[in-house]
Amino acid sequence: MPEIILAHDYLTQIGGAERVVAEWAKALSAHTVVTLAYSPEDTFDDFRHMEVRSSIPRSLANQVERMLPTLPSIAEHTVVSGGDVALVSSSGWAHRFEFKIPHVVYVHSAARWLYAAEDYRLRLSPLRRAGLKASTPLLRRGDLDAMRRADAILSNSLVTRDRMWSAYGLDSVVVSPPVEPVAREARPPARRLPDEFVVIVARDRGYKNVPLAVDAATMAGLPIVIVGAGSEVLDAPEQGVYALGRVTDAELCWVYQRASVVVGAGREDFGLTVLEASLEGTPAATIALGGYLETVRPGVNGFHAASATPEALATAILRARDLDAGACRAWAHRFSRDTHLARLAGVMKEVMHRV
């Protein structure tokens, strides 16, 4: 079996991309992951058992997004070597690493900080927004050169494939992320929750559009549970909003199982949480954009809102909660880990033979 080196932007959070890399590590028996920054306490425990090569000191790991002016240079001097092939998870940075071995880039999103700046810049100060805007043309040229060096490019969804073509003029093969239950057993969170509720799983990012989900749940007459780092500031149980912040996988599994509906309100490139909930028999109500067009099959595991408004999303919530749990599970199993890994293995084998 070839020695596979993993690479990822930075391991400082619990998100869909990090979950994919954690699945790779287990399934591919990978022992090494190269990244810009690593904070063991803030990401999946799976990485504690690996050799993590990070370019930024751990004391600064949680400041990585504030280091934007220097990140392109740091990424370009982050060396990936020592194996037969590198499997690269990128949402904007890891494909820029310096690869000494053949590498396959799996793209979760064309770099938001360059090609979806309206999303990324929401978190920047006015001065840094202006600086990023002024330097974008030069940074895009370097980004394109880095992506062209990939021996193969994979996209996680049709949406991402189209964005890759728009951003880089490069074609890519769609390989959906692996979908597995988030935990083998479910455990209730310490906090008591209502008997019936909807849930949204979203970190503190503007493009996740949590306020839309909250407004829609209120209109549907249902409490909403918010799971994700940074969500605590939204907690308002007197208004039916239960913000749990970061939870364990076992707690997330419990929330998925007990929720009436999982809500998707943001601009997602794939929308992994929808399928994680479907595996537990829970249907989805989402806006009709992005990856949700692939992960939600209307009338099977959820419904799309007719428009991105609280009223339309509330209607989708009320319709979705009556869907069959078995049909939800059957749909989610189409996106299995085995299918994902088989396609990855085929691409990596082809690359190693070609180089």
PDB file of N, CA and C in Angstrom, residues 6 46 81 119 140 170 172 192 223 265 284 318 328 339 348:
ATOM      1  N   LEU A   6      -1.086  13.333   4.132  1.00  0.00           N
ATOM      2  CA  LEU A   6      -2.241  14.220   4.051  1.00  0.00           C
ATOM      3  C   LEU A   6      -1.799  15.667   4.227  1.00  0.00           C
ATOM      4  N   ASP A  46      -8.780  12.725  16.386  1.00  0.00           N
ATOM      5  CA  ASP A  46      -8.081  11.776  15.508  1.00  0.00           C
ATOM      6  C   ASP A  46      -6.660  12.226  15.193  1.00  0.00           C
ATOM      7  N   SER A  81       6.592  16.261   1.906  1.00  0.00           N
ATOM      8  CA  SER A  81       7.517  15.267   1.356  1.00  0.00           C
ATOM      9  C   SER A  81       7.452  14.003   2.190  1.00  0.00           C
ATOM     10  N   ASP A 119     -18.017  36.903   1.353  1.00  0.00           N
ATOM     11  CA  ASP A 119     -18.160  36.045   2.525  1.00  0.00           C
ATOM     12  C   ASP A 119     -16.996  36.240   3.483  1.00  0.00           C
ATOM     13  N   ARG A 140      -4.253  36.241  -6.797  1.00  0.00           N
ATOM     14  CA  ARG A 140      -4.949  35.290  -7.659  1.00  0.00           C
ATOM     15  C   ARG A 140      -3.996  34.640  -8.652  1.00  0.00           C
ATOM     16  N   LEU A 170     -10.002  25.647 -14.851  1.00  0.00           N
ATOM     17  CA  LEU A 170      -9.525  24.269 -14.777  1.00  0.00           C
ATOM     18  C   LEU A 170     -10.693  23.336 -14.506  1.00  0.00           C
ATOM     19  N   SER A 172     -12.330  19.721 -13.152  1.00  0.00           N
ATOM     20  CA  SER A 172     -12.080  18.834 -12.019  1.00  0.00           C
ATOM     21  C   SER A 172     -13.143  17.751 -12.000  1.00  0.00           C
ATOM     22  N   ARG A 192     -30.627  20.682  29.184  1.00  0.00           N
ATOM     23  CA  ARG A 192     -31.941  20.153  28.816  1.00  0.00           C
ATOM     24  C   ARG A 192     -32.502  20.944  27.633  1.00  0.00           C
ATOM     25  N   PRO A 223     -38.854  25.650  18.542  1.00  0.00           N
ATOM     26  CA  PRO A 223     -37.563  26.087  19.077  1.00  0.00           C
ATOM     27  C   PRO A 223     -36.443  25.645  18.133  1.00  0.00           C
ATOM     28  N   ALA A 265     -29.267  27.104   5.978  1.00  0.00           N
ATOM     29  CA  ALA A 265     -29.630  28.453   5.531  1.00  0.00           C
ATOM     30  C   ALA A 265     -28.479  29.187   4.843  1.00  0.00           C
ATOM     31  N   ALA A 284     -34.356  17.403   6.179  1.00  0.00           N
ATOM     32  CA  ALA A 284     -33.758  18.734   6.102  1.00  0.00           C
ATOM     33  C   ALA A 284     -34.706  19.732   5.459  1.00  0.00           C
ATOM     34  N   LEU A 318     -41.892  22.872   8.045  1.00  0.00           N
ATOM     35  CA  LEU A 318     -43.150  22.202   8.399  1.00  0.00           C
ATOM     36  C   LEU A 318     -43.448  21.041   7.455  1.00  0.00           C
ATOM     37  N   CYS A 328     -34.916   8.887   4.415  1.00  0.00           N
ATOM     38  CA  CYS A 328     -33.784   9.778   4.675  1.00  0.00           C
ATOM     39  C   CYS A 328     -32.487   8.981   4.764  1.00  0.00           C
ATOM     40  N   THR A 339     -17.654   4.363  -1.299  1.00  0.00           N
ATOM     41  CA  THR A 339     -17.691   4.916  -2.653  1.00  0.00           C
ATOM     42  C   THR A 339     -16.664   6.032  -2.802  1.00  0.00           C
ATOM     43  N   MET A 348      -5.498   8.417  -7.193  1.00  0.00           N
ATOM     44  CA  MET A 348      -4.120   8.410  -6.686  1.00  0.00           C
ATOM     45  C   MET A 348      -3.260   7.374  -7.399  1.00  0.00           C
TER      46      MET A 348
END
